[in-house]
Amino acid sequence: TGTFYGGQSIAITWSVTDANLGATPIQLQWTTDGWGTVNVIATGQSASGTYNWNVPSLNTSTFVVRALATDLAGNTNSDSSTSMIIDS
């Protein structure tokens, strides 16, 4: 939560538990339009970790990041940040 600047490095941190997870079940994503457009940050991440990422150069107050987990049966669940501001 907060204000970020285009090109700024941020640390995205997550932790997921599920008895049916594979080795790399996490995809990190971002959007500015309520998930109408999904932009992938990284795929194939472990169930818990930190990913350092450079914020895109945008001007928006609706920037959201989420971690999407997919288990071995194909079930998905996600957790999202609140809306953040990017000031480029």
mmCIF file of N, CA, C and O in Angstrom:
data_model
loop_
_atom_site.group_PDB
_atom_site.id
_atom_site.type_symbol
_atom_site.label_atom_id
_atom_site.label_comp_id
_atom_site.label_asym_id
_atom_site.label_seq_id
_atom_site.Cartn_x
_atom_site.Cartn_y
_atom_site.Cartn_z
ATOM 1 N N THR A 1 0.840 -1.173 0.000
ATOM 2 C CA THR A 1 0.000 0.000 0.000
ATOM 3 C C THR A 1 0.887 1.238 0.000
ATOM 4 O O THR A 1 1.893 1.264 0.683
ATOM 5 N N GLY A 2 0.494 2.244 -0.772
ATOM 6 C CA GLY A 2 1.261 3.471 -0.776
ATOM 7 C C GLY A 2 1.435 4.020 -2.169
ATOM 8 O O GLY A 2 0.709 3.669 -3.095
ATOM 9 N N THR A 3 2.434 4.878 -2.313
ATOM 10 C CA THR A 3 2.774 5.479 -3.595
ATOM 11 C C THR A 3 4.140 4.983 -4.026
ATOM 12 O O THR A 3 5.080 4.961 -3.238
ATOM 13 N N PHE A 4 4.223 4.590 -5.281
ATOM 14 C CA PHE A 4 5.474 4.110 -5.858
ATOM 15 C C PHE A 4 5.770 4.927 -7.106
ATOM 16 O O PHE A 4 4.907 5.611 -7.639
ATOM 17 N N TYR A 5 6.989 4.817 -7.586
ATOM 18 C CA TYR A 5 7.438 5.586 -8.745
ATOM 19 C C TYR A 5 7.898 4.640 -9.838
ATOM 20 O O TYR A 5 8.490 3.593 -9.553
ATOM 21 N N GLY A 6 7.604 4.994 -11.085
ATOM 22 C CA GLY A 6 8.023 4.170 -12.207
ATOM 23 C C GLY A 6 9.505 3.858 -12.141
ATOM 24 O O GLY A 6 10.314 4.743 -11.925
ATOM 25 N N GLY A 7 9.848 2.587 -12.276
ATOM 26 C CA GLY A 7 11.239 2.154 -12.215
ATOM 27 C C GLY A 7 11.716 1.811 -10.820
ATOM 28 O O GLY A 7 12.785 1.226 -10.654
ATOM 29 N N GLN A 8 10.927 2.153 -9.807
ATOM 30 C CA GLN A 8 11.297 1.840 -8.424
ATOM 31 C C GLN A 8 11.267 0.334 -8.198
ATOM 32 O O GLN A 8 10.376 -0.363 -8.661
ATOM 33 N N SER A 9 12.248 -0.185 -7.487
ATOM 34 C CA SER A 9 12.293 -1.603 -7.140
ATOM 35 C C SER A 9 11.467 -1.841 -5.880
ATOM 36 O O SER A 9 11.642 -1.140 -4.879
ATOM 37 N N ILE A 10 10.548 -2.806 -5.955
ATOM 38 C CA ILE A 10 9.767 -3.184 -4.782
ATOM 39 C C ILE A 10 9.934 -4.682 -4.537
ATOM 40 O O ILE A 10 10.221 -5.447 -5.461
ATOM 41 N N ALA A 11 9.770 -5.087 -3.304
ATOM 42 C CA ALA A 11 9.836 -6.499 -2.934
ATOM 43 C C ALA A 11 8.414 -7.016 -2.754
ATOM 44 O O ALA A 11 7.653 -6.482 -1.951
ATOM 45 N N ILE A 12 8.061 -8.021 -3.530
ATOM 46 C CA ILE A 12 6.760 -8.675 -3.410
ATOM 47 C C ILE A 12 6.988 -9.948 -2.603
ATOM 48 O O ILE A 12 7.808 -10.788 -2.986
ATOM 49 N N THR A 13 6.280 -10.090 -1.494
ATOM 50 C CA THR A 13 6.478 -11.230 -0.601
ATOM 51 C C THR A 13 5.168 -11.990 -0.444
ATOM 52 O O THR A 13 4.102 -11.381 -0.342
ATOM 53 N N TRP A 14 5.245 -13.327 -0.411
ATOM 54 C CA TRP A 14 4.051 -14.159 -0.279
ATOM 55 C C TRP A 14 4.406 -15.456 0.452
ATOM 56 O O TRP A 14 5.570 -15.830 0.545
ATOM 57 N N SER A 15 3.376 -16.130 0.924
ATOM 58 C CA SER A 15 3.526 -17.444 1.547
ATOM 59 C C SER A 15 2.202 -18.182 1.403
ATOM 60 O O SER A 15 1.150 -17.653 1.774
ATOM 61 N N VAL A 16 2.257 -19.382 0.857
ATOM 62 C CA VAL A 16 1.061 -20.177 0.585
ATOM 63 C C VAL A 16 1.256 -21.571 1.180
ATOM 64 O O VAL A 16 2.342 -22.137 1.080
ATOM 65 N N THR A 17 0.204 -22.104 1.790
ATOM 66 C CA THR A 17 0.249 -23.487 2.266
ATOM 67 C C THR A 17 -0.928 -24.253 1.695
ATOM 68 O O THR A 17 -2.050 -23.745 1.645
ATOM 69 N N ASP A 18 -0.665 -25.449 1.226
ATOM 70 C CA ASP A 18 -1.681 -26.351 0.686
ATOM 71 C C ASP A 18 -1.007 -27.712 0.564
ATOM 72 O O ASP A 18 0.121 -27.803 0.072
ATOM 73 N N ALA A 19 -1.678 -28.746 0.978
ATOM 74 C CA ALA A 19 -1.104 -30.098 0.928
ATOM 75 C C ALA A 19 -0.890 -30.584 -0.499
ATOM 76 O O ALA A 19 -0.131 -31.526 -0.726
ATOM 77 N N ASN A 20 -1.510 -29.930 -1.473
ATOM 78 C CA ASN A 20 -1.481 -30.408 -2.850
ATOM 79 C C ASN A 20 -0.714 -29.479 -3.798
ATOM 80 O O ASN A 20 -0.972 -29.444 -4.986
ATOM 81 N N LEU A 21 0.223 -28.702 -3.259
ATOM 82 C CA LEU A 21 0.998 -27.795 -4.110
ATOM 83 C C LEU A 21 2.169 -28.506 -4.763
ATOM 84 O O LEU A 21 2.786 -29.381 -4.159
ATOM 85 N N GLY A 22 2.489 -28.110 -5.968
ATOM 86 C CA GLY A 22 3.705 -28.566 -6.614
ATOM 87 C C GLY A 22 4.888 -27.733 -6.137
ATOM 88 O O GLY A 22 4.774 -26.929 -5.219
ATOM 89 N N ALA A 23 6.020 -27.890 -6.804
ATOM 90 C CA ALA A 23 7.252 -27.207 -6.387
ATOM 91 C C ALA A 23 7.230 -25.706 -6.697
ATOM 92 O O ALA A 23 7.817 -24.917 -5.967
ATOM 93 N N THR A 24 6.566 -25.323 -7.777
ATOM 94 C CA THR A 24 6.570 -23.909 -8.194
ATOM 95 C C THR A 24 5.162 -23.460 -8.591
ATOM 96 O O THR A 24 4.877 -23.220 -9.758
ATOM 97 N N PRO A 25 4.276 -23.291 -7.604
ATOM 98 C CA PRO A 25 2.858 -23.047 -7.899
ATOM 99 C C PRO A 25 2.435 -21.587 -8.056
ATOM 100 O O PRO A 25 1.271 -21.315 -8.306
ATOM 101 N N ILE A 26 3.364 -20.641 -7.920
ATOM 102 C CA ILE A 26 2.969 -19.236 -7.826
ATOM 103 C C ILE A 26 3.259 -18.456 -9.108
ATOM 104 O O ILE A 26 4.337 -18.557 -9.683
ATOM 105 N N GLN A 27 2.260 -17.655 -9.493
ATOM 106 C CA GLN A 27 2.441 -16.673 -10.560
ATOM 107 C C GLN A 27 2.143 -15.304 -9.951
ATOM 108 O O GLN A 27 1.127 -15.130 -9.270
ATOM 109 N N LEU A 28 3.012 -14.344 -10.178
ATOM 110 C CA LEU A 28 2.818 -12.969 -9.712
ATOM 111 C C LEU A 28 2.292 -12.138 -10.870
ATOM 112 O O LEU A 28 2.790 -12.250 -11.998
ATOM 113 N N GLN A 29 1.277 -11.310 -10.592
ATOM 114 C CA GLN A 29 0.604 -10.554 -11.628
ATOM 115 C C GLN A 29 0.324 -9.131 -11.156
ATOM 116 O O GLN A 29 0.324 -8.861 -9.963
ATOM 117 N N TRP A 30 0.051 -8.241 -12.119
ATOM 118 C CA TRP A 30 -0.393 -6.886 -11.786
ATOM 119 C C TRP A 30 -1.456 -6.428 -12.773
ATOM 120 O O TRP A 30 -1.570 -6.964 -13.870
ATOM 121 N N THR A 31 -2.243 -5.427 -12.336
ATOM 122 C CA THR A 31 -3.288 -4.853 -13.172
ATOM 123 C C THR A 31 -3.533 -3.412 -12.748
ATOM 124 O O THR A 31 -3.146 -3.006 -11.654
ATOM 125 N N THR A 32 -4.186 -2.680 -13.619
ATOM 126 C CA THR A 32 -4.661 -1.341 -13.272
ATOM 127 C C THR A 32 -6.151 -1.207 -13.576
ATOM 128 O O THR A 32 -6.718 -0.142 -13.389
ATOM 129 N N ASP A 33 -6.783 -2.284 -14.053
ATOM 130 C CA ASP A 33 -8.195 -2.182 -14.473
ATOM 131 C C ASP A 33 -9.078 -3.282 -13.882
ATOM 132 O O ASP A 33 -9.973 -3.795 -14.543
ATOM 133 N N GLY A 34 -8.826 -3.637 -12.631
ATOM 134 C CA GLY A 34 -9.692 -4.606 -11.965
ATOM 135 C C GLY A 34 -9.601 -6.009 -12.516
ATOM 136 O O GLY A 34 -10.580 -6.745 -12.497
ATOM 137 N N TRP A 35 -8.466 -6.385 -13.041
ATOM 138 C CA TRP A 35 -8.165 -7.715 -13.596
ATOM 139 C C TRP A 35 -8.800 -7.957 -14.953
ATOM 140 O O TRP A 35 -8.858 -9.088 -15.416
ATOM 141 N N GLY A 36 -9.251 -6.893 -15.636
ATOM 142 C CA GLY A 36 -9.661 -7.037 -17.031
ATOM 143 C C GLY A 36 -8.448 -7.350 -17.897
ATOM 144 O O GLY A 36 -8.502 -8.150 -18.819
ATOM 145 N N THR A 37 -7.323 -6.712 -17.576
ATOM 146 C CA THR A 37 -6.038 -6.984 -18.216
ATOM 147 C C THR A 37 -5.090 -7.494 -17.145
ATOM 148 O O THR A 37 -4.889 -6.830 -16.135
ATOM 149 N N VAL A 38 -4.553 -8.690 -17.365
ATOM 150 C CA VAL A 38 -3.622 -9.299 -16.410
ATOM 151 C C VAL A 38 -2.220 -9.236 -17.002
ATOM 152 O O VAL A 38 -1.992 -9.686 -18.123
ATOM 153 N N ASN A 39 -1.303 -8.653 -16.254
ATOM 154 C CA ASN A 39 0.098 -8.560 -16.664
ATOM 155 C C ASN A 39 0.915 -9.470 -15.753
ATOM 156 O O ASN A 39 0.810 -9.378 -14.531
ATOM 157 N N VAL A 40 1.711 -10.340 -16.350
ATOM 158 C CA VAL A 40 2.495 -11.305 -15.572
ATOM 159 C C VAL A 40 3.830 -10.688 -15.177
ATOM 160 O O VAL A 40 4.553 -10.143 -16.015
ATOM 161 N N ILE A 41 4.132 -10.783 -13.898
ATOM 162 C CA ILE A 41 5.421 -10.348 -13.363
ATOM 163 C C ILE A 41 6.409 -11.506 -13.405
ATOM 164 O O ILE A 41 7.538 -11.368 -13.867
ATOM 165 N N ALA A 42 5.981 -12.664 -12.895
ATOM 166 C CA ALA A 42 6.852 -13.842 -12.829
ATOM 167 C C ALA A 42 5.999 -15.095 -12.699
ATOM 168 O O ALA A 42 4.909 -15.059 -12.135
ATOM 169 N N THR A 43 6.497 -16.201 -13.218
ATOM 170 C CA THR A 43 5.827 -17.496 -13.083
ATOM 171 C C THR A 43 6.794 -18.495 -12.474
ATOM 172 O O THR A 43 7.999 -18.247 -12.397
ATOM 173 N N GLY A 44 6.269 -19.629 -12.036
ATOM 174 C CA GLY A 44 7.108 -20.706 -11.533
ATOM 175 C C GLY A 44 7.841 -20.373 -10.245
ATOM 176 O O GLY A 44 8.973 -20.792 -10.043
ATOM 177 N N GLN A 45 7.180 -19.621 -9.366
ATOM 178 C CA GLN A 45 7.795 -19.262 -8.084
ATOM 179 C C GLN A 45 7.417 -20.304 -7.030
ATOM 180 O O GLN A 45 6.370 -20.937 -7.118
ATOM 181 N N SER A 46 8.255 -20.447 -6.021
ATOM 182 C CA SER A 46 7.984 -21.401 -4.949
ATOM 183 C C SER A 46 6.810 -20.923 -4.096
ATOM 184 O O SER A 46 6.347 -19.793 -4.230
ATOM 185 N N ALA A 47 6.348 -21.772 -3.180
ATOM 186 C CA ALA A 47 5.161 -21.483 -2.372
ATOM 187 C C ALA A 47 5.353 -20.304 -1.428
ATOM 188 O O ALA A 47 4.385 -19.696 -0.995
ATOM 189 N N SER A 48 6.566 -19.976 -1.098
ATOM 190 C CA SER A 48 6.815 -18.770 -0.307
ATOM 191 C C SER A 48 8.108 -18.139 -0.790
ATOM 192 O O SER A 48 9.029 -18.826 -1.229
ATOM 193 N N GLY A 49 8.140 -16.830 -0.728
ATOM 194 C CA GLY A 49 9.355 -16.162 -1.177
ATOM 195 C C GLY A 49 9.182 -14.669 -1.312
ATOM 196 O O GLY A 49 8.151 -14.095 -0.956
ATOM 197 N N THR A 50 10.208 -14.063 -1.857
ATOM 198 C CA THR A 50 10.229 -12.638 -2.150
ATOM 199 C C THR A 50 10.764 -12.459 -3.560
ATOM 200 O O THR A 50 11.733 -13.112 -3.947
ATOM 201 N N TYR A 51 10.131 -11.578 -4.315
ATOM 202 C CA TYR A 51 10.541 -11.291 -5.683
ATOM 203 C C TYR A 51 10.744 -9.791 -5.801
ATOM 204 O O TYR A 51 9.828 -9.017 -5.527
ATOM 205 N N ASN A 52 11.926 -9.384 -6.194
ATOM 206 C CA ASN A 52 12.213 -7.963 -6.402
ATOM 207 C C ASN A 52 11.864 -7.601 -7.833
ATOM 208 O O ASN A 52 12.292 -8.265 -8.777
ATOM 209 N N TRP A 53 11.077 -6.541 -7.981
ATOM 210 C CA TRP A 53 10.520 -6.178 -9.281
ATOM 211 C C TRP A 53 10.507 -4.672 -9.449
ATOM 212 O O TRP A 53 10.239 -3.935 -8.493
ATOM 213 N N ASN A 54 10.773 -4.210 -10.663
ATOM 214 C CA ASN A 54 10.732 -2.776 -10.961
ATOM 215 C C ASN A 54 9.329 -2.388 -11.411
ATOM 216 O O ASN A 54 8.800 -2.941 -12.376
ATOM 217 N N VAL A 55 8.743 -1.442 -10.716
ATOM 218 C CA VAL A 55 7.401 -0.940 -11.009
ATOM 219 C C VAL A 55 7.395 -0.340 -12.417
ATOM 220 O O VAL A 55 8.333 0.362 -12.799
ATOM 221 N N PRO A 56 6.331 -0.603 -13.205
ATOM 222 C CA PRO A 56 6.275 -0.011 -14.546
ATOM 223 C C PRO A 56 6.100 1.504 -14.473
ATOM 224 O O PRO A 56 5.593 2.046 -13.490
ATOM 225 N N SER A 57 6.514 2.188 -15.525
ATOM 226 C CA SER A 57 6.370 3.645 -15.593
ATOM 227 C C SER A 57 4.960 3.984 -16.057
ATOM 228 O O SER A 57 4.658 3.980 -17.252
ATOM 229 N N LEU A 58 4.094 4.238 -15.092
ATOM 230 C CA LEU A 58 2.692 4.569 -15.330
ATOM 231 C C LEU A 58 2.290 5.709 -14.408
ATOM 232 O O LEU A 58 2.994 6.006 -13.444
ATOM 233 N N ASN A 59 1.165 6.285 -14.682
ATOM 234 C CA ASN A 59 0.516 7.206 -13.748
ATOM 235 C C ASN A 59 -0.871 6.634 -13.495
ATOM 236 O O ASN A 59 -1.725 6.644 -14.385
ATOM 237 N N THR A 60 -1.079 6.071 -12.301
ATOM 238 C CA THR A 60 -2.352 5.432 -11.981
ATOM 239 C C THR A 60 -2.553 5.400 -10.476
ATOM 240 O O THR A 60 -1.589 5.412 -9.714
ATOM 241 N N SER A 61 -3.799 5.323 -10.078
ATOM 242 C CA SER A 61 -4.128 5.143 -8.659
ATOM 243 C C SER A 61 -4.830 3.808 -8.434
ATOM 244 O O SER A 61 -5.377 3.566 -7.367
ATOM 245 N N THR A 62 -4.806 2.943 -9.458
ATOM 246 C CA THR A 62 -5.520 1.665 -9.378
ATOM 247 C C THR A 62 -4.593 0.471 -9.601
ATOM 248 O O THR A 62 -5.013 -0.567 -10.091
ATOM 249 N N PHE A 63 -3.334 0.607 -9.237
ATOM 250 C CA PHE A 63 -2.335 -0.443 -9.423
ATOM 251 C C PHE A 63 -2.488 -1.508 -8.330
ATOM 252 O O PHE A 63 -2.513 -1.187 -7.147
ATOM 253 N N VAL A 64 -2.626 -2.766 -8.731
ATOM 254 C CA VAL A 64 -2.791 -3.886 -7.791
ATOM 255 C C VAL A 64 -1.867 -5.025 -8.211
ATOM 256 O O VAL A 64 -1.724 -5.326 -9.396
ATOM 257 N N VAL A 65 -1.265 -5.661 -7.221
ATOM 258 C CA VAL A 65 -0.401 -6.831 -7.422
ATOM 259 C C VAL A 65 -1.064 -8.018 -6.736
ATOM 260 O O VAL A 65 -1.676 -7.861 -5.679
ATOM 261 N N ARG A 66 -0.940 -9.211 -7.340
ATOM 262 C CA ARG A 66 -1.450 -10.407 -6.667
ATOM 263 C C ARG A 66 -0.530 -11.599 -6.888
ATOM 264 O O ARG A 66 0.226 -11.658 -7.864
ATOM 265 N N ALA A 67 -0.648 -12.545 -5.952
ATOM 266 C CA ALA A 67 0.000 -13.846 -6.084
ATOM 267 C C ALA A 67 -1.107 -14.860 -6.349
ATOM 268 O O ALA A 67 -2.072 -14.948 -5.586
ATOM 269 N N LEU A 68 -0.970 -15.585 -7.439
ATOM 270 C CA LEU A 68 -1.935 -16.598 -7.844
ATOM 271 C C LEU A 68 -1.302 -17.973 -7.644
ATOM 272 O O LEU A 68 -0.240 -18.249 -8.201
ATOM 273 N N ALA A 69 -1.947 -18.808 -6.823
ATOM 274 C CA ALA A 69 -1.444 -20.162 -6.557
ATOM 275 C C ALA A 69 -2.305 -21.180 -7.300
ATOM 276 O O ALA A 69 -3.537 -21.075 -7.293
ATOM 277 N N THR A 70 -1.650 -22.157 -7.921
ATOM 278 C CA THR A 70 -2.345 -23.248 -8.595
ATOM 279 C C THR A 70 -1.837 -24.553 -8.022
ATOM 280 O O THR A 70 -0.629 -24.820 -8.040
ATOM 281 N N ASP A 71 -2.762 -25.398 -7.519
ATOM 282 C CA ASP A 71 -2.325 -26.671 -6.953
ATOM 283 C C ASP A 71 -2.265 -27.743 -8.038
ATOM 284 O O ASP A 71 -2.579 -27.491 -9.207
ATOM 285 N N LEU A 72 -1.863 -28.948 -7.657
ATOM 286 C CA LEU A 72 -1.662 -30.037 -8.622
ATOM 287 C C LEU A 72 -2.957 -30.487 -9.291
ATOM 288 O O LEU A 72 -2.926 -31.080 -10.366
ATOM 289 N N ALA A 73 -4.101 -30.200 -8.675
ATOM 290 C CA ALA A 73 -5.395 -30.549 -9.265
ATOM 291 C C ALA A 73 -5.906 -29.448 -10.191
ATOM 292 O O ALA A 73 -6.969 -29.590 -10.796
ATOM 293 N N GLY A 74 -5.175 -28.323 -10.280
ATOM 294 C CA GLY A 74 -5.587 -27.216 -11.134
ATOM 295 C C GLY A 74 -6.447 -26.184 -10.437
ATOM 296 O O GLY A 74 -6.909 -25.229 -11.066
ATOM 297 N N ASN A 75 -6.689 -26.352 -9.130
ATOM 298 C CA ASN A 75 -7.440 -25.359 -8.373
ATOM 299 C C ASN A 75 -6.575 -24.118 -8.167
ATOM 300 O O ASN A 75 -5.370 -24.236 -7.947
ATOM 301 N N THR A 76 -7.200 -22.940 -8.235
ATOM 302 C CA THR A 76 -6.452 -21.700 -8.047
ATOM 303 C C THR A 76 -7.046 -20.871 -6.918
ATOM 304 O O THR A 76 -8.234 -20.963 -6.617
ATOM 305 N N ASN A 77 -6.194 -20.072 -6.329
ATOM 306 C CA ASN A 77 -6.604 -19.092 -5.333
ATOM 307 C C ASN A 77 -5.583 -17.966 -5.390
ATOM 308 O O ASN A 77 -4.440 -18.179 -5.788
ATOM 309 N N SER A 78 -5.998 -16.772 -4.995
ATOM 310 C CA SER A 78 -5.074 -15.640 -5.065
ATOM 311 C C SER A 78 -5.296 -14.695 -3.897
ATOM 312 O O SER A 78 -6.326 -14.729 -3.227
ATOM 313 N N ASP A 79 -4.308 -13.870 -3.681
ATOM 314 C CA ASP A 79 -4.394 -12.798 -2.702
ATOM 315 C C ASP A 79 -3.817 -11.555 -3.360
ATOM 316 O O ASP A 79 -2.754 -11.608 -3.989
ATOM 317 N N SER A 80 -4.532 -10.447 -3.209
ATOM 318 C CA SER A 80 -4.159 -9.206 -3.882
ATOM 319 C C SER A 80 -3.838 -8.111 -2.884
ATOM 320 O O SER A 80 -4.370 -8.084 -1.777
ATOM 321 N N SER A 81 -3.008 -7.195 -3.337
ATOM 322 C CA SER A 81 -2.755 -5.969 -2.562
ATOM 323 C C SER A 81 -3.967 -5.061 -2.668
ATOM 324 O O SER A 81 -4.863 -5.286 -3.469
ATOM 325 N N THR A 82 -3.980 -4.023 -1.878
ATOM 326 C CA THR A 82 -4.960 -2.968 -2.075
ATOM 327 C C THR A 82 -4.468 -2.091 -3.225
ATOM 328 O O THR A 82 -3.315 -2.208 -3.661
ATOM 329 N N SER A 83 -5.320 -1.224 -3.716
ATOM 330 C CA SER A 83 -4.926 -0.325 -4.809
ATOM 331 C C SER A 83 -3.790 0.590 -4.335
ATOM 332 O O SER A 83 -3.828 1.110 -3.227
ATOM 333 N N MET A 84 -2.801 0.745 -5.213
ATOM 334 C CA MET A 84 -1.651 1.600 -4.931
ATOM 335 C C MET A 84 -1.550 2.657 -6.008
ATOM 336 O O MET A 84 -2.123 2.523 -7.084
ATOM 337 N N ILE A 85 -0.775 3.681 -5.728
ATOM 338 C CA ILE A 85 -0.550 4.764 -6.678
ATOM 339 C C ILE A 85 0.829 4.597 -7.295
ATOM 340 O O ILE A 85 1.797 4.293 -6.586
ATOM 341 N N ILE A 86 0.906 4.775 -8.618
ATOM 342 C CA ILE A 86 2.198 4.883 -9.293
ATOM 343 C C ILE A 86 2.258 6.274 -9.887
ATOM 344 O O ILE A 86 1.371 6.697 -10.623
ATOM 345 N N ASP A 87 3.294 6.982 -9.552
ATOM 346 C CA ASP A 87 3.517 8.346 -10.034
ATOM 347 C C ASP A 87 4.811 8.348 -10.829
ATOM 348 O O ASP A 87 5.897 8.266 -10.259
ATOM 349 N N SER A 88 4.679 8.393 -12.134
ATOM 350 C CA SER A 88 5.875 8.385 -12.973
ATOM 351 C C SER A 88 6.151 9.758 -13.502
ATOM 352 O O SER A 88 6.942 10.026 -14.302
#
